[in-house]
mmCIF file of C-alpha atoms in Angstrom:
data_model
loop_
_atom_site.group_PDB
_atom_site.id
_atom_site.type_symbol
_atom_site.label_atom_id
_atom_site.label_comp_id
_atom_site.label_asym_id
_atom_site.label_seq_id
_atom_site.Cartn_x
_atom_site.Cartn_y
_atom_site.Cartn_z
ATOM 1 C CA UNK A 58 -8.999 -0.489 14.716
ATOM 2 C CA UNK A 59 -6.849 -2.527 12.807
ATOM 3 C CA UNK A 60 -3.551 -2.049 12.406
ATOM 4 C CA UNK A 61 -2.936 -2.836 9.098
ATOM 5 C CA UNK A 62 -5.103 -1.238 5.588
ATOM 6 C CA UNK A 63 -8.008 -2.621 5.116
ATOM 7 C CA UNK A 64 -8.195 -4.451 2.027
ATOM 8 C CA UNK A 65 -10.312 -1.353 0.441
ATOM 9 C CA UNK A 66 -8.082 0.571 1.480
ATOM 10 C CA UNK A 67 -4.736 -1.221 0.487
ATOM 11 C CA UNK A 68 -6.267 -1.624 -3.021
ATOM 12 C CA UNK A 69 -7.686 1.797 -3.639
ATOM 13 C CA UNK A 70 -4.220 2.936 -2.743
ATOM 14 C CA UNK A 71 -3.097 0.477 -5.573
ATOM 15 C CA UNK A 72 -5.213 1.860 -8.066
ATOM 16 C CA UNK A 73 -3.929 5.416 -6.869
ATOM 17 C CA UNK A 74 -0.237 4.063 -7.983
ATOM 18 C CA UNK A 75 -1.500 3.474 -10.928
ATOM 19 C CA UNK A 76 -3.205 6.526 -12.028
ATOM 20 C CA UNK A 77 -0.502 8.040 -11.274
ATOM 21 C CA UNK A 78 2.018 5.976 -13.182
ATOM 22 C CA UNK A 79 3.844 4.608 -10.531
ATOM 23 C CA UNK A 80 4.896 0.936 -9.766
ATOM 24 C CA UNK A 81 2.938 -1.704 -8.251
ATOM 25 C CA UNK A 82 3.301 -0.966 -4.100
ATOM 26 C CA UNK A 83 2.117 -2.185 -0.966
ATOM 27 C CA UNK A 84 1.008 -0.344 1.910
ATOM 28 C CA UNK A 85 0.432 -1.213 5.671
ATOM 29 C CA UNK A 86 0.621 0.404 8.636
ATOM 30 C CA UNK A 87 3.677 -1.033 10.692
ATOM 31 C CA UNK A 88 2.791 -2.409 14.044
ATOM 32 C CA UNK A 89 6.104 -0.634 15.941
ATOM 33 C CA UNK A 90 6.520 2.745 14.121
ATOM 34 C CA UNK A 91 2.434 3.046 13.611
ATOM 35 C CA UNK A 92 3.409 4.783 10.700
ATOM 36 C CA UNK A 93 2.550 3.925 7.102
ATOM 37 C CA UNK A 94 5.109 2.057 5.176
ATOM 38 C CA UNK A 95 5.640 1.551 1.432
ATOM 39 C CA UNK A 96 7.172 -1.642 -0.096
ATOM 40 C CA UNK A 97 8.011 -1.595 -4.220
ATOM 41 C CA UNK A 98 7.003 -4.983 -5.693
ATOM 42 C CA UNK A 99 9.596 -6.440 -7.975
ATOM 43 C CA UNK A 100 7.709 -6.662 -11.681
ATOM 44 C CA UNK A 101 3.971 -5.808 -12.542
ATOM 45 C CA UNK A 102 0.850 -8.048 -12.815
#
């Protein structure tokens, strides 16, 4: 499998944010810790 979020993934987990009021993130999985890491974007689109 891939080891980054598949862009279904990556953007339901963007509209998930957004229900829930928070800001715009980013999420992948990292390729050393093989965990899932979070990113804030700077500003909204």
């Amino acid at each position: 499998s891939s080891p980054y979020l598949a862009p279904a993934e990556r953007e339901a987990f963007m509209l998930r944010c957004k229900a829930a009021g928070a800001v715009p993130m980013v999420a992948w999985k990292s390729k050393t810790s093989k965990q899932i890491e979070y990113k804030v974007l700077e500003g909204s689109e």
